[in-house]
Backbone as a printed PyTorch tensor [residue, N CA C, xyz], in Angstrom:
tensor([[[ 17.6370,  18.3640, -15.5420],
         [ 17.4590,  17.3020, -14.9420],
         [ 17.1760,  15.8740, -15.4460]],

        [[ 17.3700,  15.1300, -15.4830],
         [ 16.8760,  14.0860, -16.3090],
         [ 16.1730,  13.4680, -15.9130]],

        [[ 15.6800,  11.8410, -16.0800],
         [ 14.5800,  11.3700, -15.1690],
         [ 14.9440,  10.6980, -14.1770]],

        [[ 14.3820,  11.1090, -13.0700],
         [ 14.6180,  10.1670, -12.0600],
         [ 14.7990,   8.8690, -11.7930]],

        [[ 16.0020,   8.7330, -10.7390],
         [ 16.2100,   7.2780, -10.2340],
         [ 15.1140,   6.6590,  -9.5140]],

        [[ 14.4740,   5.2240, -10.1290],
         [ 13.3380,   4.3290,  -9.1840],
         [ 13.9870,   3.1890,  -8.9080]],

        [[ 13.7190,   2.9090,  -7.4100],
         [ 14.4290,   2.3350,  -6.7940],
         [ 13.4620,   1.4420,  -6.3030]],

        [[ 12.9740,  -0.4650,  -6.4470],
         [ 12.4910,  -1.2130,  -5.5740],
         [ 12.9010,  -1.5800,  -4.5890]],

        [[ 12.2280,  -0.5590,  -3.1260],
         [ 13.1460,  -1.3010,  -2.3750],
         [ 11.8350,  -1.2830,  -0.8630]],

        [[ 11.9020,  -1.6250,   0.0960],
         [ 11.1970,  -1.7580,   1.4570],
         [ 12.1950,  -2.8820,   2.2340]],

        [[ 12.2270,  -2.6160,   3.5890],
         [ 12.8970,  -3.1380,   4.5540],
         [ 12.1100,  -4.9910,   4.6490]],

        [[ 10.5230,  -4.9730,   3.8900],
         [ 10.4540,  -5.7010,   4.0370],
         [ 10.8990,  -7.1890,   2.9690]],

        [[ 11.8690,  -6.5910,   2.0450],
         [ 12.4830,  -7.5690,   1.4090],
         [ 13.7870,  -8.5000,   2.4250]],

        [[ 14.4200,  -7.3560,   2.7260],
         [ 14.6610,  -8.5430,   3.9470],
         [ 14.2780,  -9.9500,   4.6810]],

        [[ 13.1210, -10.1790,   4.3880],
         [ 12.3440, -11.6040,   5.0380],
         [ 12.6450, -12.6310,   3.7700]],

        [[ 12.9680, -12.4610,   2.7390],
         [ 13.3520, -13.5150,   2.0570],
         [ 15.3490, -13.9240,   2.3220]],

        [[ 14.4080, -15.0050,   3.6980],
         [ 15.6770, -15.1050,   4.3650],
         [ 16.0940, -16.8110,   4.2680]],

        [[ 16.7190, -17.0010,   3.6480],
         [ 17.2350, -19.0320,   3.7460],
         [ 17.7330, -19.2970,   5.6280]],

        [[ 18.3330, -17.9510,   5.8680],
         [ 19.1690, -18.7840,   7.0930],
         [ 20.4780, -18.6910,   6.8740]],

        [[ 21.3820, -18.7970,   8.3070],
         [ 22.5380, -18.1770,   8.5150],
         [ 23.8560, -18.7830,   7.8210]],

        [[ 24.4420, -18.6670,   6.6160],
         [ 25.3150, -19.4420,   5.8800],
         [ 24.7740, -19.1430,   4.7630]],

        [[ 23.8380, -19.2650,   4.4730],
         [ 23.3680, -19.3670,   2.6470],
         [ 23.5750, -17.9500,   1.6450]],

        [[ 24.3070, -18.5920,   0.4510],
         [ 24.2920, -17.4870,  -0.1530],
         [ 23.4260, -16.3020,  -0.8930]],

        [[ 22.3360, -16.4610,  -0.3100],
         [ 21.3730, -15.5630,  -0.3730],
         [ 20.6830, -14.3780,   0.4720]],

        [[ 22.0960, -14.7690,   1.3070],
         [ 21.3530, -13.7580,   2.2950],
         [ 21.1220, -12.2850,   2.7590]],

        [[ 19.8990, -11.8830,   3.4900],
         [ 19.4470, -10.7700,   2.9520],
         [ 20.3660,  -9.1640,   3.4880]],

        [[ 21.5810,  -9.7950,   4.1600],
         [ 22.4260,  -9.1000,   4.2700],
         [ 22.7120,  -7.6990,   3.5580]],

        [[ 22.8520,  -8.7850,   2.1220],
         [ 23.4550,  -8.0620,   1.1840],
         [ 22.8560,  -6.5750,   0.6620]],

        [[ 21.0050,  -6.8860,   0.6280],
         [ 20.1220,  -6.1060,   0.1840],
         [ 20.8490,  -5.1000,   1.7550]],

        [[ 20.3110,  -5.6750,   3.1510],
         [ 20.6210,  -4.6210,   3.7960],
         [ 21.8100,  -3.6010,   3.9120]],

        [[ 23.0590,  -4.3380,   3.8310],
         [ 24.1510,  -3.4470,   3.8890],
         [ 23.9900,  -2.2820,   2.5850]],

        [[ 23.3270,  -2.8750,   1.3710],
         [ 23.4170,  -1.7940,   0.1820],
         [ 22.6350,  -0.5460,   0.3360]],

        [[ 21.3220,  -1.0110,   1.4810],
         [ 20.4490,  -0.3700,   1.6460],
         [ 20.9020,   0.6520,   2.4710]],

        [[ 21.5880,   0.0210,   3.9000],
         [ 22.0510,   1.6000,   4.8250],
         [ 23.1560,   2.2110,   3.8040]],

        [[ 23.9840,   1.8430,   2.9140],
         [ 24.9730,   2.5660,   2.1340],
         [ 24.4500,   3.5030,   1.6080]],

        [[ 23.2710,   3.2370,   1.1130],
         [ 22.2190,   4.4430,  -0.6100],
         [ 21.7510,   5.4350,   1.1330]],

        [[ 21.5300,   4.6850,   2.6000],
         [ 20.8600,   5.9000,   3.1690],
         [ 21.9980,   6.7560,   3.6990]],

        [[ 23.4140,   6.1510,   3.8500],
         [ 24.1310,   6.8800,   4.6980],
         [ 24.5230,   7.9510,   3.6830]],

        [[ 24.5240,   7.7840,   2.3630],
         [ 24.6930,   8.5350,   1.4450],
         [ 23.9200,   9.4480,   0.9800]],

        [[ 22.6160,   9.9880,   1.7170],
         [ 22.0770,  10.4010,   1.4380],
         [ 20.9790,   9.7640,   0.2120]],

        [[ 21.4490,   8.9500,  -0.9260],
         [ 20.7080,   8.5540,  -1.9840],
         [ 19.0240,   8.0170,  -1.9480]],

        [[ 18.6670,   7.9140,  -0.7530],
         [ 17.8590,   6.8110,  -0.7340],
         [ 16.6950,   8.1860,  -0.2200]],

        [[ 16.5610,   8.9290,   0.2310],
         [ 15.7790,  10.8580,   0.2050],
         [ 16.2680,  11.7530,  -0.8500]],

        [[ 17.2010,  11.3420,  -1.5200],
         [ 17.3630,  12.6170,  -2.9080],
         [ 16.9270,  13.1300,  -3.9230]],

        [[ 16.2850,  14.0110,  -4.0320],
         [ 14.8700,  14.4350,  -5.0040],
         [ 15.0800,  13.5840,  -5.9540]],

        [[ 16.1020,  13.5840,  -6.4710],
         [ 15.7500,  12.8240,  -8.0310],
         [ 15.8470,  11.4340,  -7.7400]],

        [[ 15.6450,  10.4250,  -6.9690],
         [ 15.4080,   9.6000,  -6.3130],
         [ 13.7660,   8.9100,  -5.9200]],

        [[ 13.4270,   8.1350,  -6.6460],
         [ 11.9250,   7.3310,  -6.3250],
         [ 12.1610,   6.1120,  -5.8780]],

        [[ 11.5160,   5.9530,  -4.5700],
         [ 11.3150,   4.5000,  -3.5960],
         [ 10.2220,   4.2260,  -4.1210]],

        [[ 10.0190,   2.8220,  -4.5440],
         [  8.7800,   2.2990,  -4.5410],
         [  9.0550,   0.9800,  -3.9560]],

        [[  8.0260,   0.7850,  -3.0050],
         [  7.3330,  -0.4510,  -1.9500],
         [  7.1420,  -1.5580,  -2.7970]],

        [[  8.2430,  -2.3890,  -3.0530],
         [  7.2880,  -3.7530,  -3.8910],
         [  6.4190,  -3.6160,  -3.1400]],

        [[  5.4130,  -4.8890,  -4.2350],
         [  4.0510,  -5.4400,  -3.4000],
         [  4.4570,  -6.9380,  -3.7930]],

        [[  4.0120,  -7.8280,  -3.1120],
         [  4.0080,  -9.2570,  -3.8030],
         [  3.5750,  -9.6010,  -5.0500]],

        [[  4.3560, -10.1420,  -5.5260],
         [  3.9820, -10.5020,  -7.5770],
         [  2.2770, -11.3820,  -7.0720]],

        [[  1.2190, -11.4890,  -7.7520],
         [  0.0460, -12.0810,  -7.5270],
         [  0.5620, -13.7390,  -8.2350]],

        [[ -0.2910, -14.3800,  -7.9430],
         [  0.0140, -16.1380,  -8.1060],
         [  0.0890, -15.9010,  -9.9010]],

        [[ -0.7960, -15.0410, -10.5280],
         [ -0.8240, -15.1100, -12.0310],
         [  0.4070, -14.6880, -12.5200]],

        [[  1.4490, -13.7020, -11.8700],
         [  2.7840, -13.4830, -12.5670],
         [  3.8630, -14.2990, -11.8700]],

        [[  3.4340, -15.2860, -11.0400],
         [  4.1790, -16.6160, -10.4040],
         [  4.1300, -17.6170, -12.0450]],

        [[  2.2970, -18.1160, -11.8040],
         [  2.5980, -19.0540, -12.7600],
         [  2.7320, -19.0680, -14.0960]],

        [[  3.7260, -17.9110, -14.3730],
         [  4.6600, -17.8100, -15.8120],
         [  5.5130, -18.3390, -15.8640]],

        [[  6.2780, -18.6640, -14.6960],
         [  7.2710, -19.4400, -14.2630],
         [  7.1180, -20.8580, -13.4890]],

        [[  6.1820, -20.8910, -12.6710],
         [  5.7340, -21.9520, -11.9940],
         [  4.6880, -23.2450, -12.1120]],

        [[  4.5940, -23.9060, -11.6210],
         [  3.2410, -24.2230, -11.6150],
         [  2.6790, -24.3370, -10.2860]],

        [[  1.0980, -24.2570, -10.5930],
         [  0.2810, -23.3580,  -9.3910],
         [  0.5450, -24.8030,  -7.9340]],

        [[  0.9990, -25.8130,  -8.4800],
         [  1.2290, -26.9370,  -7.4610],
         [  3.1440, -26.5660,  -6.5740]],

        [[  3.2800, -25.9390,  -7.4220],
         [  4.8660, -25.7320,  -7.0310],
         [  4.2950, -24.4500,  -5.9350]],

        [[  4.0070, -23.6020,  -6.2450],
         [  3.2670, -22.2210,  -5.7660],
         [  2.7100, -22.5640,  -4.3850]],

        [[  1.8510, -23.9090,  -4.1800],
         [  1.4050, -23.8590,  -3.4330],
         [  1.6510, -24.7740,  -2.1550]],

        [[  2.5450, -25.9740,  -2.8390],
         [  3.9310, -25.8920,  -1.8810],
         [  4.7000, -25.4230,  -1.3490]],

        [[  5.4090, -24.1210,  -2.0900],
         [  5.9610, -22.9040,  -1.0360],
         [  4.8880, -22.1490,   0.0470]],

        [[  3.8410, -22.4160,  -0.3150],
         [  3.0550, -21.1430,   0.4970],
         [  3.0300, -22.3500,   1.6710]],

        [[  2.6050, -23.5740,   1.5180],
         [  2.2320, -24.9560,   3.0040],
         [  3.9740, -24.9390,   3.2010]],

        [[  4.9370, -24.7040,   2.5400],
         [  6.2500, -24.9540,   3.8770],
         [  6.4640, -23.7560,   4.4850]],

        [[  5.9520, -22.4700,   4.1390],
         [  6.2860, -21.5520,   5.0270],
         [  5.2980, -21.0340,   5.7320]],

        [[  4.2630, -21.7050,   6.2750],
         [  3.1980, -21.6130,   6.8420],
         [  3.4910, -22.3810,   8.2100]],

        [[  2.8960, -21.9940,   9.4410],
         [  3.3640, -22.3120,  10.4830],
         [  3.1810, -24.2930,  10.3170]],

        [[  3.5250, -24.8070,  10.9480],
         [  4.8790, -24.6770,  12.2080],
         [  6.3560, -24.7620,  11.2470]],

        [[  5.8880, -24.0960,   9.6420],
         [  7.0680, -23.8390,   8.9260],
         [  8.3790, -25.4780,   8.9300]],

        [[  7.7890, -26.4180,   8.9960],
         [  8.6190, -27.7440,   8.8240],
         [  7.7010, -28.4720,   7.8760]],

        [[  6.9260, -28.1770,   6.8850],
         [  6.4900, -28.5150,   5.7960],
         [  7.5510, -28.9000,   4.9480]],

        [[  8.5790, -29.9950,   4.8690],
         [  9.1980, -29.7540,   3.6200],
         [  8.5570, -30.7220,   2.3060]],

        [[  9.1000, -30.3230,   1.8010],
         [  8.6710, -31.1100,   0.4250],
         [ 10.0620, -30.9320,  -0.8660]],

        [[ 10.7300, -32.2350,   0.1000],
         [ 12.1290, -32.0540,  -0.9770],
         [ 11.5920, -32.8940,  -2.5530]],

        [[ 10.5760, -33.0990,  -2.4720],
         [ 10.4880, -33.3160,  -3.8790],
         [ 10.2770, -32.5760,  -4.9930]],

        [[  9.8740, -31.4520,  -4.3100],
         [ 10.0960, -29.8940,  -4.9480],
         [ 11.1620, -28.8340,  -4.9040]],

        [[ 12.2520, -29.7770,  -3.8800],
         [ 13.6210, -28.7140,  -3.6880],
         [ 13.2880, -28.1600,  -2.8590]],

        [[ 12.3230, -28.4600,  -1.8290],
         [ 11.7460, -27.2120,  -0.4110],
         [ 12.1670, -28.0580,   1.1160]],

        [[ 13.0280, -27.4700,   1.7420],
         [ 13.5260, -27.9870,   3.0770],
         [ 15.0830, -28.6360,   2.8180]],

        [[ 15.5700, -28.3310,   1.4030],
         [ 16.9330, -28.9420,   1.2260],
         [ 17.8940, -27.8120,   1.7010]],

        [[ 19.1640, -28.1550,   1.6730],
         [ 20.2440, -27.0630,   1.8660],
         [ 20.4580, -26.2340,   0.9380]],

        [[ 19.4990, -26.0850,  -0.8480],
         [ 19.8330, -25.0760,  -1.5050],
         [ 18.4600, -24.1830,  -1.1050]],

        [[ 17.3180, -24.9660,  -0.6670],
         [ 16.1240, -24.1300,  -0.1980],
         [ 15.6480, -24.2660,   1.0680]],

        [[ 15.9060, -23.8900,   2.3830],
         [ 15.4970, -24.5270,   3.3960],
         [ 14.3740, -23.6840,   3.5140]],

        [[ 13.7980, -24.2250,   4.4620],
         [ 12.1400, -23.6140,   4.5280],
         [ 12.1510, -22.3110,   5.6320]],

        [[ 11.5620, -21.5030,   5.1950],
         [ 11.5770, -20.6040,   6.6830],
         [ 10.3330, -19.7170,   6.4370]],

        [[ 10.0240, -18.9910,   7.7480],
         [  8.3460, -18.4660,   7.7140],
         [  8.1820, -17.4130,   6.8780]],

        [[  6.9800, -17.7270,   6.5610],
         [  5.8370, -16.6610,   5.3160],
         [  6.6710, -16.4370,   3.8710]],

        [[  7.5690, -18.0020,   3.8920],
         [  8.3150, -18.3630,   2.6250],
         [  7.6040, -17.9780,   1.1190]],

        [[  6.2240, -17.8590,   1.2660],
         [  5.3040, -17.2120,  -0.0930],
         [  5.7140, -15.6340,  -0.1470]],

        [[  5.0820, -15.4320,   1.0910],
         [  4.9990, -13.9980,   0.8190],
         [  6.3880, -13.4450,   0.6190]],

        [[  7.6350, -13.6080,   1.0790],
         [  8.8970, -13.0630,   0.9670],
         [  9.2690, -12.9480,  -0.5260]],

        [[  8.8930, -14.7900,  -0.7860],
         [  9.3650, -14.8750,  -2.5740],
         [  8.5900, -14.0470,  -2.9220]],

        [[  7.3960, -14.4010,  -2.9640],
         [  6.5800, -12.7350,  -4.2690],
         [  6.8450, -11.7320,  -4.0730]],

        [[  7.4850, -10.9320,  -3.0600],
         [  7.8030,  -9.4650,  -2.9490],
         [  9.1370,  -9.5490,  -3.4430]],

        [[  9.9970, -10.5380,  -3.4490],
         [ 10.8990, -10.1010,  -4.6480],
         [ 10.4470, -10.2230,  -6.0230]],

        [[ 10.0780, -11.2610,  -5.9280],
         [  9.4150, -11.3490,  -7.8240],
         [  8.8750,  -9.3400,  -8.1590]],

        [[  7.4440,  -9.3790,  -6.9470],
         [  7.1000,  -8.1470,  -7.0400],
         [  7.9790,  -6.9090,  -7.6200]],

        [[  9.2520,  -7.1480,  -6.6970],
         [ 10.3610,  -6.1750,  -7.1110],
         [ 10.9590,  -5.6690,  -8.2520]],

        [[ 11.2760,  -6.8110,  -8.5750],
         [ 12.1410,  -7.6250,  -9.6630],
         [ 10.9600,  -6.6290, -10.9440]],

        [[  9.9450,  -7.2540, -10.8510],
         [  8.5990,  -7.0870, -12.0440],
         [  8.5130,  -5.5160, -11.7860]],

        [[  8.0330,  -4.6330, -10.4580],
         [  8.2350,  -3.1200, -10.2700],
         [  9.6240,  -2.7420, -11.0730]],

        [[ 10.6030,  -3.2030, -11.2440],
         [ 11.5340,  -2.5840, -11.6360],
         [ 11.7150,  -2.5490, -12.9070]],

        [[ 10.9470,  -3.7750, -13.6530],
         [ 10.8450,  -4.1950, -14.6870],
         [ 10.1410,  -2.7840, -15.7270]],

        [[  8.7920,  -3.0760, -14.7320],
         [  8.0560,  -1.7910, -15.6000],
         [  8.3820,  -0.2800, -15.0560]],

        [[  9.5060,  -0.1640, -14.6750],
         [  9.7630,   1.2860, -14.2930],
         [ 11.0490,   1.2500, -15.6840]],

        [[ 11.4900,   0.4950, -15.5210],
         [ 12.5770,   0.5110, -16.7760],
         [ 11.8120,   0.8050, -18.1780]],

        [[ 10.9110,  -0.1030, -18.4490],
         [ 10.1200,   0.0310, -19.7130],
         [  9.0800,   1.4490, -19.9320]],

        [[  9.1740,   1.9180, -18.6110],
         [  8.2960,   3.1860, -18.7220],
         [  9.3270,   4.1890, -19.4120]],

        [[ 10.4710,   4.0560, -18.4960],
         [ 11.3440,   5.3120, -18.9380],
         [ 11.6420,   5.3180, -19.8390]],

        [[ 12.2690,   3.9980, -20.8690],
         [ 12.4960,   3.8350, -21.9250],
         [ 11.4840,   4.0490, -22.8420]],

        [[ 10.2550,   3.8720, -22.8920],
         [  9.7660,   4.2660, -24.1540],
         [  9.2740,   5.6940, -24.1920]],

        [[  9.4370,   6.4980, -22.7290],
         [  9.4470,   7.8550, -22.5030],
         [ 10.2560,   8.4420, -23.4460]],

        [[ 11.5390,   8.1330, -23.3310],
         [ 12.6360,   8.2430, -23.6900],
         [ 12.9240,   8.2540, -25.8590]],

        [[ 12.4260,   6.7790, -25.9870],
         [ 11.8770,   6.5510, -27.4090],
         [ 11.1720,   7.8410, -27.9670]],

        [[ 10.1910,   7.6110, -27.1930],
         [  8.5230,   8.6430, -28.1680],
         [  9.1250,  10.3240, -28.1190]],

        [[ 10.4430,  10.4570, -27.1560],
         [ 11.4290,  12.1110, -27.4710],
         [ 11.2910,  11.9880, -28.5740]],

        [[ 12.9290,  10.8450, -28.6650],
         [ 13.5410,  10.5870, -29.7510],
         [ 12.5660,  10.7730, -31.3010]],

        [[ 12.0140,   9.8610, -31.2730],
         [ 11.2040,   9.7690, -32.1110],
         [ 10.4160,  10.5800, -32.5270]],

        [[  9.6780,  11.8980, -31.6680],
         [  9.6860,  12.8940, -31.9760],
         [ 10.4130,  13.9640, -32.6540]],

        [[ 11.6160,  14.2090, -32.6710],
         [ 12.5380,  15.2430, -33.0930],
         [ 12.8060,  14.3150, -34.2240]],

        [[ 12.3020,  13.0420, -34.7560],
         [ 12.9790,  12.6800, -35.9620],
         [ 11.4400,  13.2460, -37.1370]],

        [[ 12.2400,  13.5680, -38.1140],
         [ 11.2470,  13.6960, -39.5900],
         [ 11.2950,  13.1330, -40.5780]],

        [[ 12.1030,  11.9990, -40.4810],
         [ 12.0920,  11.5300, -41.6460],
         [ 12.5450,  10.0620, -40.9630]],

        [[ 12.0350,   9.1460, -42.3860],
         [ 11.6870,   7.9180, -41.9660],
         [ 13.4040,   7.3970, -41.4740]],

        [[ 14.2560,   7.2820, -42.1560],
         [ 15.7810,   7.0340, -42.1430],
         [ 15.7170,   7.2860, -40.3980]],

        [[ 15.6870,   8.8820, -39.9740],
         [ 16.2980,   9.2630, -38.5180],
         [ 15.2480,   8.2100, -37.4330]],

        [[ 14.2800,   7.5400, -37.6590],
         [ 13.2510,   7.2670, -36.8890],
         [ 13.5110,   5.5830, -37.0030]],

        [[ 14.5030,   4.9570, -38.1110],
         [ 15.5510,   3.5140, -37.8630],
         [ 16.1680,   3.7130, -36.8770]],

        [[ 16.8380,   4.7160, -36.6310],
         [ 18.2500,   4.8120, -36.3770],
         [ 17.9310,   5.0680, -34.9250]],

        [[ 16.8460,   6.0640, -34.6510],
         [ 16.5900,   6.0530, -33.3150],
         [ 15.8210,   4.5330, -32.7950]],

        [[ 14.9140,   3.9980, -33.2510],
         [ 14.8470,   2.7550, -32.5240],
         [ 15.9140,   2.0630, -32.3270]],

        [[ 17.1800,   1.8630, -32.8660],
         [ 18.1550,   1.2530, -32.7310],
         [ 18.5920,   2.3100, -31.3400]],

        [[ 18.4660,   3.2640, -31.4940],
         [ 19.4360,   3.6880, -29.9340],
         [ 18.6360,   3.4090, -28.9680]],

        [[ 17.5500,   2.8960, -28.8500],
         [ 16.9480,   2.7910, -27.6070],
         [ 16.4670,   1.4610, -27.2960]],

        [[ 17.0200,   0.2190, -28.0660],
         [ 16.0910,  -1.1660, -27.9040],
         [ 17.5260,  -1.6110, -27.5550]]])
């Protein structure tokens, strides 16, 4: 049997919702999960479902400024009408919604979890290939097979 399929999924990801008519509708994720479930794939022995945690600010700071992260946090806090158009928040492209920071950080956390799992499987496969190779040239070929 090969490596398990790892899926970063939890219904809490559906909270990332910019509202009706927005192209990033969570219905895409919901329908995908329902289809996977209908086919028994979420409970298959070869599938590991990992509930993603929200990414910490340290991860978000790799892409965004602390000022922007704080603006997202404020915008999604009650009463949900803290629009900050100078940051792009509260616009048609990025409407404000309840718990916006938490939902957004969880989406990032899901992506981060998936990358960690992919790297772990890749690294394990690379180590297996390298262990089979006894000569220098074979090691170079194995490296290029897994990069």
